[in-house]
One Martini backbone bead per residue (centre of mass of N, CA, C, O) as a GRO file, in nm:
protein
  555
    1UNK     BB    1  17.856   5.934   6.825
    2UNK     BB    2  17.603   5.848   6.530
    3UNK     BB    3  17.504   5.523   6.399
    4UNK     BB    4  17.324   5.423   6.208
    5UNK     BB    5  17.118   5.070   6.264
    6UNK     BB    6  16.969   4.808   6.236
    7UNK     BB    7  16.878   4.703   6.519
    8UNK     BB    8  16.803   4.389   6.402
    9UNK     BB    9  17.131   4.379   6.328
   10UNK     BB   10  17.375   4.240   6.458
   11UNK     BB   11  17.612   4.280   6.313
   12UNK     BB   12  17.597   4.597   6.309
   13UNK     BB   13  17.638   4.637   6.570
   14UNK     BB   14  17.927   4.535   6.558
   15UNK     BB   15  18.014   4.749   6.370
   16UNK     BB   16  17.921   5.017   6.528
   17UNK     BB   17  18.129   4.981   6.757
   18UNK     BB   18  18.406   4.960   6.563
   19UNK     BB   19  18.350   5.256   6.476
   20UNK     BB   20  18.371   5.419   6.745
   21UNK     BB   21  18.625   5.339   6.828
   22UNK     BB   22  18.787   5.499   6.593
   23UNK     BB   23  18.700   5.740   6.679
   24UNK     BB   24  18.789   5.736   6.955
   25UNK     BB   25  19.081   5.732   6.904
   26UNK     BB   26  19.129   5.974   6.675
   27UNK     BB   27  19.031   6.168   6.875
   28UNK     BB   28  19.298   6.123   7.091
   29UNK     BB   29  19.535   6.160   6.866
   30UNK     BB   30  19.434   6.467   6.838
   31UNK     BB   31  19.367   6.555   7.112
   32UNK     BB   32  19.083   6.493   7.200
   33UNK     BB   33  18.840   6.443   7.365
   34UNK     BB   34  18.578   6.244   7.565
   35UNK     BB   35  18.246   6.323   7.546
   36UNK     BB   36  17.875   6.406   7.622
   37UNK     BB   37  17.553   6.484   7.545
   38UNK     BB   38  17.448   6.311   7.801
   39UNK     BB   39  17.682   6.274   7.938
   40UNK     BB   40  17.938   6.066   8.123
   41UNK     BB   41  17.942   5.694   8.098
   42UNK     BB   42  17.915   5.436   8.004
   43UNK     BB   43  17.975   5.380   7.668
   44UNK     BB   44  18.251   5.600   7.750
   45UNK     BB   45  18.459   5.496   7.963
   46UNK     BB   46  18.678   5.309   7.791
   47UNK     BB   47  18.788   5.646   7.688
   48UNK     BB   48  18.894   5.748   7.922
   49UNK     BB   49  19.102   5.899   8.121
   50UNK     BB   50  19.241   5.814   8.403
   51UNK     BB   51  19.330   6.070   8.548
   52UNK     BB   52  19.048   6.166   8.525
   53UNK     BB   53  18.900   5.947   8.695
   54UNK     BB   54  19.083   6.031   8.938
   55UNK     BB   55  18.967   6.267   9.007
   56UNK     BB   56  18.650   6.287   8.973
   57UNK     BB   57  18.700   6.077   9.258
   58UNK     BB   58  18.805   6.325   9.444
   59UNK     BB   59  18.620   6.426   9.410
   60UNK     BB   60  18.341   6.332   9.522
   61UNK     BB   61  18.483   6.248   9.810
   62UNK     BB   62  18.414   6.541   9.869
   63UNK     BB   63  18.106   6.578   9.804
   64UNK     BB   64  18.026   6.251   9.888
   65UNK     BB   65  18.140   6.065  10.134
   66UNK     BB   66  17.815   5.860  10.064
   67UNK     BB   67  17.758   5.798   9.757
   68UNK     BB   68  17.448   5.920   9.664
   69UNK     BB   69  17.554   5.962   9.358
   70UNK     BB   70  17.571   5.734   9.182
   71UNK     BB   71  17.684   5.445   9.224
   72UNK     BB   72  17.952   5.323   9.088
   73UNK     BB   73  17.976   5.612   8.819
   74UNK     BB   74  18.273   5.598   8.731
   75UNK     BB   75  18.480   5.296   8.839
   76UNK     BB   76  18.392   5.062   8.683
   77UNK     BB   77  18.501   4.925   8.446
   78UNK     BB   78  18.259   4.648   8.391
   79UNK     BB   79  17.950   4.794   8.348
   80UNK     BB   80  17.843   4.734   8.045
   81UNK     BB   81  17.845   4.418   8.159
   82UNK     BB   82  17.558   4.518   8.397
   83UNK     BB   83  17.354   4.612   8.221
   84UNK     BB   84  17.070   4.713   8.068
   85UNK     BB   85  17.066   4.695   7.715
   86UNK     BB   86  16.926   4.741   7.426
   87UNK     BB   87  16.699   4.495   7.265
   88UNK     BB   88  16.689   4.516   6.904
   89UNK     BB   89  16.894   4.261   6.826
   90UNK     BB   90  16.798   3.993   6.943
   91UNK     BB   91  16.885   3.741   7.082
   92UNK     BB   92  16.826   3.491   7.182
   93UNK     BB   93  16.637   3.549   7.490
   94UNK     BB   94  16.487   3.758   7.358
   95UNK     BB   95  16.345   3.618   7.121
   96UNK     BB   96  16.187   3.453   7.276
   97UNK     BB   97  16.053   3.629   7.466
   98UNK     BB   98  15.898   3.779   7.216
   99UNK     BB   99  15.760   3.522   7.097
  100UNK     BB  100  15.607   3.477   7.346
  101UNK     BB  101  15.482   3.765   7.257
  102UNK     BB  102  15.430   3.861   7.023
  103UNK     BB  103  15.667   4.057   6.959
  104UNK     BB  104  15.865   4.045   6.743
  105UNK     BB  105  15.696   4.139   6.487
  106UNK     BB  106  15.656   4.431   6.629
  107UNK     BB  107  15.977   4.520   6.644
  108UNK     BB  108  16.053   4.480   6.351
  109UNK     BB  109  15.833   4.693   6.259
  110UNK     BB  110  15.992   4.956   6.438
  111UNK     BB  111  16.307   4.936   6.351
  112UNK     BB  112  16.323   5.155   6.137
  113UNK     BB  113  16.294   5.424   6.255
  114UNK     BB  114  16.393   5.759   6.218
  115UNK     BB  115  16.265   5.966   6.376
  116UNK     BB  116  16.157   6.231   6.178
  117UNK     BB  117  15.807   6.336   6.197
  118UNK     BB  118  15.644   6.334   5.919
  119UNK     BB  119  15.359   6.215   6.094
  120UNK     BB  120  15.298   6.425   6.267
  121UNK     BB  121  15.030   6.611   6.103
  122UNK     BB  122  14.878   6.352   5.982
  123UNK     BB  123  14.759   6.271   6.208
  124UNK     BB  124  14.462   6.298   6.456
  125UNK     BB  125  14.602   6.219   6.756
  126UNK     BB  126  14.771   6.489   6.730
  127UNK     BB  127  14.770   6.712   7.049
  128UNK     BB  128  14.864   6.921   7.251
  129UNK     BB  129  14.623   7.074   7.374
  130UNK     BB  130  14.526   6.786   7.499
  131UNK     BB  131  14.785   6.618   7.555
  132UNK     BB  132  14.827   6.467   7.289
  133UNK     BB  133  15.125   6.278   7.129
  134UNK     BB  134  15.026   6.056   6.978
  135UNK     BB  135  15.239   5.976   6.721
  136UNK     BB  136  15.401   5.748   6.546
  137UNK     BB  137  15.718   5.787   6.690
  138UNK     BB  138  15.653   5.811   6.909
  139UNK     BB  139  15.500   5.536   6.958
  140UNK     BB  140  15.777   5.384   6.913
  141UNK     BB  141  15.927   5.439   7.140
  142UNK     BB  142  15.756   5.355   7.342
  143UNK     BB  143  15.776   5.056   7.243
  144UNK     BB  144  16.068   5.049   7.298
  145UNK     BB  145  16.055   5.098   7.607
  146UNK     BB  146  15.850   4.836   7.652
  147UNK     BB  147  16.016   4.617   7.560
  148UNK     BB  148  16.270   4.683   7.730
  149UNK     BB  149  16.113   4.665   8.034
  150UNK     BB  150  15.987   4.365   7.990
  151UNK     BB  151  16.295   4.223   7.942
  152UNK     BB  152  16.407   4.294   8.208
  153UNK     BB  153  16.187   4.158   8.405
  154UNK     BB  154  16.194   3.887   8.290
  155UNK     BB  155  16.496   3.830   8.366
  156UNK     BB  156  16.500   3.897   8.644
  157UNK     BB  157  16.188   3.770   8.746
  158UNK     BB  158  16.095   3.524   8.582
  159UNK     BB  159  15.844   3.643   8.426
  160UNK     BB  160  15.560   3.579   8.225
  161UNK     BB  161  15.302   3.791   8.266
  162UNK     BB  162  15.360   4.081   8.100
  163UNK     BB  163  15.186   4.319   8.246
  164UNK     BB  164  15.350   4.568   8.113
  165UNK     BB  165  15.135   4.526   7.829
  166UNK     BB  166  14.894   4.739   7.930
  167UNK     BB  167  15.013   4.987   7.850
  168UNK     BB  168  14.968   4.977   7.533
  169UNK     BB  169  14.699   5.021   7.493
  170UNK     BB  170  14.737   5.349   7.488
  171UNK     BB  171  14.860   5.347   7.269
  172UNK     BB  172  14.673   5.125   7.086
  173UNK     BB  173  14.440   5.404   7.120
  174UNK     BB  174  14.585   5.584   6.939
  175UNK     BB  175  14.385   5.526   6.664
  176UNK     BB  176  14.201   5.533   6.318
  177UNK     BB  177  14.325   5.404   6.084
  178UNK     BB  178  14.432   5.568   5.806
  179UNK     BB  179  14.753   5.581   5.689
  180UNK     BB  180  14.887   5.854   5.638
  181UNK     BB  181  15.165   5.779   5.750
  182UNK     BB  182  15.265   5.640   5.564
  183UNK     BB  183  15.294   5.862   5.312
  184UNK     BB  184  15.575   5.995   5.440
  185UNK     BB  185  15.727   5.758   5.528
  186UNK     BB  186  16.061   5.635   5.456
  187UNK     BB  187  15.999   5.318   5.570
  188UNK     BB  188  15.718   5.229   5.543
  189UNK     BB  189  15.513   5.275   5.819
  190UNK     BB  190  15.217   5.117   5.915
  191UNK     BB  191  15.040   5.227   6.184
  192UNK     BB  192  14.742   5.103   6.145
  193UNK     BB  193  14.899   4.808   6.161
  194UNK     BB  194  15.026   4.790   6.402
  195UNK     BB  195  14.746   4.902   6.611
  196UNK     BB  196  14.633   4.599   6.529
  197UNK     BB  197  14.864   4.443   6.647
  198UNK     BB  198  14.836   4.557   6.937
  199UNK     BB  199  14.542   4.466   6.991
  200UNK     BB  200  14.590   4.153   6.941
  201UNK     BB  201  14.807   4.113   7.179
  202UNK     BB  202  14.608   4.195   7.411
  203UNK     BB  203  14.356   4.020   7.331
  204UNK     BB  204  14.534   3.753   7.391
  205UNK     BB  205  14.624   3.842   7.698
  206UNK     BB  206  14.407   3.988   7.819
  207UNK     BB  207  14.418   4.337   7.798
  208UNK     BB  208  14.165   4.433   7.662
  209UNK     BB  209  13.957   4.664   7.648
  210UNK     BB  210  13.540   4.635   7.602
  211UNK     BB  211  13.298   4.799   7.587
  212UNK     BB  212  12.976   4.697   7.601
  213UNK     BB  213  12.915   4.929   7.349
  214UNK     BB  214  13.084   4.755   7.153
  215UNK     BB  215  12.984   4.487   7.192
  216UNK     BB  216  12.723   4.549   7.039
  217UNK     BB  217  12.783   4.687   6.793
  218UNK     BB  218  12.953   4.477   6.692
  219UNK     BB  219  12.731   4.220   6.696
  220UNK     BB  220  12.529   4.415   6.494
  221UNK     BB  221  12.783   4.386   6.254
  222UNK     BB  222  12.808   4.055   6.292
  223UNK     BB  223  12.530   4.007   6.163
  224UNK     BB  224  12.247   3.808   5.948
  225UNK     BB  225  12.029   3.830   6.128
  226UNK     BB  226  11.681   3.923   6.062
  227UNK     BB  227  11.568   3.883   6.369
  228UNK     BB  228  11.808   4.063   6.517
  229UNK     BB  229  11.818   4.285   6.351
  230UNK     BB  230  11.522   4.385   6.482
  231UNK     BB  231  11.638   4.380   6.766
  232UNK     BB  232  11.915   4.595   6.746
  233UNK     BB  233  11.843   4.860   6.591
  234UNK     BB  234  11.620   4.965   6.822
  235UNK     BB  235  11.788   4.929   7.055
  236UNK     BB  236  12.032   5.044   7.024
  237UNK     BB  237  11.979   5.308   6.799
  238UNK     BB  238  11.744   5.400   6.937
  239UNK     BB  239  11.715   5.375   7.239
  240UNK     BB  240  12.055   5.407   7.290
  241UNK     BB  241  12.018   5.708   7.170
  242UNK     BB  242  11.852   5.859   7.332
  243UNK     BB  243  11.910   5.802   7.574
  244UNK     BB  244  12.188   5.956   7.540
  245UNK     BB  245  12.039   6.261   7.498
  246UNK     BB  246  11.895   6.239   7.759
  247UNK     BB  247  12.196   6.258   7.900
  248UNK     BB  248  12.328   6.521   7.798
  249UNK     BB  249  12.097   6.716   7.948
  250UNK     BB  250  12.143   6.589   8.207
  251UNK     BB  251  12.489   6.655   8.224
  252UNK     BB  252  12.552   6.918   8.190
  253UNK     BB  253  12.532   7.064   8.492
  254UNK     BB  254  12.760   6.864   8.547
  255UNK     BB  255  13.073   7.005   8.403
  256UNK     BB  256  13.205   7.148   8.608
  257UNK     BB  257  13.296   6.893   8.709
  258UNK     BB  258  13.605   6.752   8.704
  259UNK     BB  259  13.609   6.450   8.785
  260UNK     BB  260  13.385   6.415   8.616
  261UNK     BB  261  13.469   6.494   8.336
  262UNK     BB  262  13.716   6.280   8.339
  263UNK     BB  263  13.517   6.082   8.263
  264UNK     BB  264  13.423   5.836   8.057
  265UNK     BB  265  13.121   5.828   8.122
  266UNK     BB  266  13.077   6.153   8.090
  267UNK     BB  267  13.185   6.180   7.789
  268UNK     BB  268  12.983   6.005   7.624
  269UNK     BB  269  12.781   6.324   7.748
  270UNK     BB  270  12.883   6.561   7.568
  271UNK     BB  271  12.752   6.446   7.287
  272UNK     BB  272  12.461   6.410   7.088
  273UNK     BB  273  12.367   6.195   6.847
  274UNK     BB  274  12.264   6.054   6.559
  275UNK     BB  275  11.971   6.018   6.388
  276UNK     BB  276  11.899   5.725   6.216
  277UNK     BB  277  11.639   5.592   6.183
  278UNK     BB  278  11.393   5.323   6.153
  279UNK     BB  279  11.544   5.249   5.861
  280UNK     BB  280  11.653   5.032   5.660
  281UNK     BB  281  11.683   4.940   5.319
  282UNK     BB  282  11.519   4.718   5.332
  283UNK     BB  283  11.257   4.836   5.413
  284UNK     BB  284  11.194   4.842   5.026
  285UNK     BB  285  11.293   4.521   4.992
  286UNK     BB  286  11.307   4.225   4.938
  287UNK     BB  287  11.359   3.941   5.074
  288UNK     BB  288  11.634   3.768   5.157
  289UNK     BB  289  11.896   3.523   5.086
  290UNK     BB  290  12.245   3.440   5.160
  291UNK     BB  291  12.145   3.331   4.810
  292UNK     BB  292  12.107   3.651   4.744
  293UNK     BB  293  12.028   3.873   4.487
  294UNK     BB  294  11.992   4.180   4.306
  295UNK     BB  295  11.816   4.308   4.056
  296UNK     BB  296  11.882   4.627   3.892
  297UNK     BB  297  11.687   4.788   3.635
  298UNK     BB  298  11.658   5.037   3.422
  299UNK     BB  299  11.418   5.215   3.229
  300UNK     BB  300  11.660   5.236   3.053
  301UNK     BB  301  11.969   5.185   2.872
  302UNK     BB  302  12.228   5.049   2.974
  303UNK     BB  303  12.528   5.173   3.055
  304UNK     BB  304  12.593   4.977   3.305
  305UNK     BB  305  12.788   4.734   3.554
  306UNK     BB  306  12.727   4.730   3.872
  307UNK     BB  307  12.842   4.707   4.247
  308UNK     BB  308  12.656   4.722   4.533
  309UNK     BB  309  12.821   4.764   4.881
  310UNK     BB  310  12.659   4.937   5.166
  311UNK     BB  311  12.744   4.875   5.423
  312UNK     BB  312  12.612   4.917   5.750
  313UNK     BB  313  12.619   5.241   5.714
  314UNK     BB  314  12.443   5.249   5.473
  315UNK     BB  315  12.196   5.049   5.516
  316UNK     BB  316  12.154   5.081   5.880
  317UNK     BB  317  12.200   5.382   5.983
  318UNK     BB  318  12.231   5.526   5.699
  319UNK     BB  319  12.005   5.494   5.435
  320UNK     BB  320  12.000   5.749   5.280
  321UNK     BB  321  12.257   5.640   5.110
  322UNK     BB  322  12.201   5.409   4.955
  323UNK     BB  323  11.939   5.518   4.835
  324UNK     BB  324  12.095   5.739   4.668
  325UNK     BB  325  12.275   5.540   4.539
  326UNK     BB  326  12.053   5.377   4.363
  327UNK     BB  327  11.919   5.639   4.249
  328UNK     BB  328  12.167   5.751   4.066
  329UNK     BB  329  12.203   5.477   3.934
  330UNK     BB  330  11.902   5.436   3.792
  331UNK     BB  331  11.878   5.758   3.679
  332UNK     BB  332  12.153   5.686   3.529
  333UNK     BB  333  12.173   5.416   3.351
  334UNK     BB  334  12.240   5.136   3.627
  335UNK     BB  335  12.300   4.872   3.695
  336UNK     BB  336  12.204   4.656   3.947
  337UNK     BB  337  12.411   4.497   4.190
  338UNK     BB  338  12.295   4.329   4.526
  339UNK     BB  339  12.350   4.202   4.789
  340UNK     BB  340  12.297   4.027   5.051
  341UNK     BB  341  12.202   4.114   5.307
  342UNK     BB  342  12.373   4.253   5.590
  343UNK     BB  343  12.652   4.323   5.536
  344UNK     BB  344  12.996   4.338   5.619
  345UNK     BB  345  13.320   4.363   5.603
  346UNK     BB  346  13.510   4.394   5.898
  347UNK     BB  347  13.647   4.641   5.988
  348UNK     BB  348  13.573   4.703   6.290
  349UNK     BB  349  13.681   4.398   6.382
  350UNK     BB  350  13.962   4.436   6.323
  351UNK     BB  351  14.002   4.714   6.508
  352UNK     BB  352  13.923   4.523   6.774
  353UNK     BB  353  14.045   4.234   6.750
  354UNK     BB  354  13.854   4.024   6.599
  355UNK     BB  355  13.928   3.768   6.430
  356UNK     BB  356  13.749   3.544   6.400
  357UNK     BB  357  13.492   3.730   6.317
  358UNK     BB  358  13.657   3.848   6.056
  359UNK     BB  359  13.755   3.585   5.905
  360UNK     BB  360  13.469   3.486   5.867
  361UNK     BB  361  13.351   3.742   5.685
  362UNK     BB  362  13.552   3.722   5.490
  363UNK     BB  363  13.496   3.452   5.375
  364UNK     BB  364  13.229   3.513   5.317
  365UNK     BB  365  13.235   3.769   5.127
  366UNK     BB  366  13.433   3.612   4.880
  367UNK     BB  367  13.196   3.378   4.843
  368UNK     BB  368  12.960   3.570   4.742
  369UNK     BB  369  13.119   3.760   4.531
  370UNK     BB  370  13.197   3.495   4.342
  371UNK     BB  371  12.940   3.386   4.307
  372UNK     BB  372  12.803   3.635   4.175
  373UNK     BB  373  12.992   3.625   3.942
  374UNK     BB  374  12.900   3.395   3.821
  375UNK     BB  375  12.572   3.398   3.801
  376UNK     BB  376  12.731   3.712   3.576
  377UNK     BB  377  12.908   3.584   3.360
  378UNK     BB  378  12.802   3.762   3.120
  379UNK     BB  379  12.865   4.020   3.235
  380UNK     BB  380  12.984   4.329   3.281
  381UNK     BB  381  13.193   4.507   3.482
  382UNK     BB  382  13.264   4.878   3.589
  383UNK     BB  383  13.208   4.827   3.899
  384UNK     BB  384  13.270   4.892   4.234
  385UNK     BB  385  13.039   5.001   4.497
  386UNK     BB  386  13.075   5.263   4.725
  387UNK     BB  387  12.996   5.469   5.074
  388UNK     BB  388  13.270   5.391   5.203
  389UNK     BB  389  13.582   5.341   5.304
  390UNK     BB  390  13.639   5.080   5.442
  391UNK     BB  391  13.524   4.921   5.230
  392UNK     BB  392  13.709   4.970   5.007
  393UNK     BB  393  13.951   4.830   5.169
  394UNK     BB  394  13.869   4.604   5.210
  395UNK     BB  395  13.764   4.479   4.957
  396UNK     BB  396  14.066   4.530   4.828
  397UNK     BB  397  14.137   4.303   4.989
  398UNK     BB  398  13.957   4.066   4.900
  399UNK     BB  399  13.976   4.108   4.599
  400UNK     BB  400  13.757   4.226   4.401
  401UNK     BB  401  13.859   4.376   4.151
  402UNK     BB  402  13.944   4.085   4.031
  403UNK     BB  403  13.667   3.947   4.049
  404UNK     BB  404  13.529   4.190   3.845
  405UNK     BB  405  13.725   4.325   3.694
  406UNK     BB  406  13.734   4.588   3.860
  407UNK     BB  407  13.655   4.893   4.015
  408UNK     BB  408  13.691   5.057   4.323
  409UNK     BB  409  13.401   5.334   4.357
  410UNK     BB  410  13.260   5.593   4.446
  411UNK     BB  411  12.996   5.707   4.396
  412UNK     BB  412  12.972   5.997   4.363
  413UNK     BB  413  13.259   5.960   4.135
  414UNK     BB  414  13.095   5.806   3.934
  415UNK     BB  415  12.877   6.038   3.852
  416UNK     BB  416  13.060   6.256   3.779
  417UNK     BB  417  13.234   6.118   3.543
  418UNK     BB  418  12.980   5.987   3.408
  419UNK     BB  419  12.811   6.284   3.440
  420UNK     BB  420  12.899   6.575   3.333
  421UNK     BB  421  12.634   6.748   3.287
  422UNK     BB  422  12.632   6.799   3.603
  423UNK     BB  423  12.524   7.127   3.747
  424UNK     BB  424  12.601   7.332   3.969
  425UNK     BB  425  12.519   7.610   4.205
  426UNK     BB  426  12.725   7.592   4.490
  427UNK     BB  427  12.800   7.576   4.864
  428UNK     BB  428  13.025   7.403   5.103
  429UNK     BB  429  13.114   7.243   5.333
  430UNK     BB  430  13.372   7.030   5.377
  431UNK     BB  431  13.453   6.688   5.449
  432UNK     BB  432  13.770   6.437   5.482
  433UNK     BB  433  13.817   6.153   5.547
  434UNK     BB  434  14.010   5.956   5.614
  435UNK     BB  435  13.855   5.735   5.432
  436UNK     BB  436  13.923   5.796   5.131
  437UNK     BB  437  13.658   5.701   4.862
  438UNK     BB  438  13.825   5.972   4.688
  439UNK     BB  439  14.100   6.004   4.750
  440UNK     BB  440  14.147   6.348   4.737
  441UNK     BB  441  13.933   6.425   4.508
  442UNK     BB  442  13.664   6.600   4.540
  443UNK     BB  443  13.705   6.882   4.488
  444UNK     BB  444  13.758   6.870   4.230
  445UNK     BB  445  13.541   6.747   4.132
  446UNK     BB  446  13.325   6.966   4.200
  447UNK     BB  447  13.440   7.168   4.042
  448UNK     BB  448  13.372   7.117   3.787
  449UNK     BB  449  13.033   7.123   3.877
  450UNK     BB  450  13.016   7.392   4.045
  451UNK     BB  451  13.099   7.289   4.356
  452UNK     BB  452  13.165   7.459   4.624
  453UNK     BB  453  13.430   7.435   4.869
  454UNK     BB  454  13.505   7.400   5.231
  455UNK     BB  455  13.760   7.324   5.392
  456UNK     BB  456  13.769   7.097   5.670
  457UNK     BB  457  13.994   7.014   5.933
  458UNK     BB  458  14.068   6.721   6.054
  459UNK     BB  459  13.886   6.503   6.240
  460UNK     BB  460  13.526   6.408   6.358
  461UNK     BB  461  13.588   6.164   6.607
  462UNK     BB  462  13.469   5.913   6.570
  463UNK     BB  463  13.622   5.641   6.449
  464UNK     BB  464  13.403   5.460   6.475
  465UNK     BB  465  13.463   5.277   6.802
  466UNK     BB  466  13.587   5.549   6.991
  467UNK     BB  467  13.415   5.701   7.096
  468UNK     BB  468  13.324   5.438   7.265
  469UNK     BB  469  13.589   5.337   7.390
  470UNK     BB  470  13.724   5.638   7.374
  471UNK     BB  471  13.616   5.968   7.482
  472UNK     BB  472  13.872   6.107   7.534
  473UNK     BB  473  13.985   6.119   7.262
  474UNK     BB  474  13.696   6.194   7.096
  475UNK     BB  475  13.667   6.505   7.256
  476UNK     BB  476  13.939   6.625   7.166
  477UNK     BB  477  13.881   6.635   6.879
  478UNK     BB  478  13.601   6.770   6.861
  479UNK     BB  479  13.724   7.008   6.925
  480UNK     BB  480  13.897   7.095   6.774
  481UNK     BB  481  13.690   7.092   6.508
  482UNK     BB  482  13.507   7.301   6.641
  483UNK     BB  483  13.723   7.520   6.623
  484UNK     BB  484  13.751   7.491   6.261
  485UNK     BB  485  13.457   7.601   6.243
  486UNK     BB  486  13.452   7.868   6.398
  487UNK     BB  487  13.730   7.960   6.168
  488UNK     BB  488  13.535   7.961   5.940
  489UNK     BB  489  13.415   8.073   5.718
  490UNK     BB  490  13.144   8.236   5.610
  491UNK     BB  491  12.859   8.243   5.372
  492UNK     BB  492  12.728   8.024   5.279
  493UNK     BB  493  12.495   7.883   5.043
  494UNK     BB  494  12.370   7.698   5.261
  495UNK     BB  495  12.361   7.935   5.473
  496UNK     BB  496  12.013   8.107   5.588
  497UNK     BB  497  12.095   8.115   5.892
  498UNK     BB  498  12.155   8.149   6.229
  499UNK     BB  499  11.954   7.936   6.310
  500UNK     BB  500  12.095   7.755   6.127
  501UNK     BB  501  12.225   7.519   5.940
  502UNK     BB  502  12.499   7.400   5.849
  503UNK     BB  503  12.663   7.230   5.614
  504UNK     BB  504  12.786   6.936   5.508
  505UNK     BB  505  13.010   6.752   5.347
  506UNK     BB  506  13.052   6.387   5.265
  507UNK     BB  507  13.208   5.999   5.249
  508UNK     BB  508  13.096   5.927   5.521
  509UNK     BB  509  12.889   5.740   5.770
  510UNK     BB  510  13.078   5.815   6.043
  511UNK     BB  511  13.106   6.120   5.989
  512UNK     BB  512  12.797   6.181   6.034
  513UNK     BB  513  12.820   6.130   6.309
  514UNK     BB  514  12.996   6.323   6.400
  515UNK     BB  515  12.936   6.564   6.313
  516UNK     BB  516  12.636   6.545   6.428
  517UNK     BB  517  12.773   6.675   6.703
  518UNK     BB  518  12.742   6.954   6.583
  519UNK     BB  519  12.537   7.235   6.657
  520UNK     BB  520  12.642   7.375   6.352
  521UNK     BB  521  12.556   7.102   6.192
  522UNK     BB  522  12.486   6.957   5.876
  523UNK     BB  523  12.518   6.642   5.763
  524UNK     BB  524  12.590   6.503   5.432
  525UNK     BB  525  12.556   6.282   5.216
  526UNK     BB  526  12.672   6.319   4.890
  527UNK     BB  527  12.482   6.150   4.765
  528UNK     BB  528  12.230   6.284   4.874
  529UNK     BB  529  12.272   6.547   4.765
  530UNK     BB  530  12.289   6.478   4.455
  531UNK     BB  531  11.958   6.335   4.463
  532UNK     BB  532  11.842   6.621   4.535
  533UNK     BB  533  11.940   6.810   4.330
  534UNK     BB  534  11.851   6.570   4.079
  535UNK     BB  535  11.550   6.511   4.199
  536UNK     BB  536  11.474   6.628   4.473
  537UNK     BB  537  11.296   6.623   4.722
  538UNK     BB  538  11.136   6.334   4.603
  539UNK     BB  539  11.335   6.087   4.561
  540UNK     BB  540  11.270   5.894   4.778
  541UNK     BB  541  11.033   5.804   4.643
  542UNK     BB  542  11.107   5.723   4.391
  543UNK     BB  543  11.315   5.523   4.446
  544UNK     BB  544  11.041   5.313   4.534
  545UNK     BB  545  10.965   5.286   4.227
  546UNK     BB  546  11.267   5.182   4.114
  547UNK     BB  547  11.255   4.888   4.302
  548UNK     BB  548  11.038   4.758   4.250
  549UNK     BB  549  11.123   4.584   3.994
  550UNK     BB  550  11.313   4.367   4.112
  551UNK     BB  551  11.537   4.067   4.136
  552UNK     BB  552  11.546   3.769   4.261
  553UNK     BB  553  11.879   3.608   4.310
  554UNK     BB  554  11.976   3.297   4.263
  555UNK     BB  555  12.317   3.156   4.369
   0.00000   0.00000   0.00000
């Protein structure tokens, strides 16, 4: 008999045991027998007929006189009190152990998992063809087994080192924090948040491994210092990217060596990273201090006022995205307010368990956004615009919609929604990001304007800093995406010739990096393509003219 319970509810566990007793007694009263789904053993010993047990033990003595096979099994009637049993009922001692290791909250978060597996087809890192089985249900099972093993070792050896938790890192790393599993979970378990919690526990216990490349990237994204940015950008994105691309060419002839190919260092050199260019958005704008915003007025009568948060991916890495976003807004007569330079939403730090730095940036962003709103209190904001899904998630979390009294919206979605006259006859491949700022409406919105897209499934494989921290996971995801691209129908209008790359649209800066690793693709942010289609080849020159008359406002 299998009785579903909330395993952190001790009273319910006890009632379930009593119910099992009644079921077994009734089965025997009806001349039935007690057997076991996975063998007859510890938990059902007390229900077995004594004559059957005696006959069984006589048989064992004949075939196994030395007692090698499962010694003591089905002999000691008190065995149930001598073995370690599942520990999610949080007995007093175990609760203290879990609290000491910061595991109690984690255990409670996964205790309600009903093991239905609805999360499996949605999980980007579930890829059996490459031996990747860590979808949320399996991770919950693994965490449960790991915690039970830790409790067993701690109680048996009186060890408080919790070295067993090192194994938690493999579970925590297999997650892109996309939250898609939450969509189908019947008990509302968000495995993305659980993965962040696991990484934080590992960081606090000094079990978290963060490669130098990831640490340097986070340092770059976390700083607003102008001189430091001018040093870090050319060294990390410029020289670092160039060296990586050279390394890819040098490593390719040795890819047949299996031990070398399976190393993480070598897997960093499997695919070349995109060239991010030499300019940031701020190269074309006046310098600002941390208490200064920039106001852009359109040439015509302003239809609306929007606050645009470019984020580090659009402002510092692929600056053409933020340039295109401003061009689209100003060309369509929207007044734009831009925050101080080099703000990061903090999401990369959050998912890498850099809690102290994330909390600092999070608070600073709340203060800055609130002060900007107070400065422009005479204006009604129509939207808080982003060009990145993780920025949307972070701004919503810090309360930007309440601060500006308007919704957070994707730049492309906002333009397409407010300008129905845009009509284009084009066709492309399309990639929906894991963190989709268009909220899965991209294909529909584009179709309304005559833009036909063919969606290519699966994650782009970049997943923020995952490609740096775990290139082994990322490369397996890359191969799956590559296969999906090969299986896609050819003949899109953007595909000019066999030697040229096919355009693929997306609305995420990180996905631009991930898709850029694919040799047959030319990834382009949807905002950039809309700027090209509505402003022509010289839209970037028009943008530079538009922003010349901007005004720096001190708040």
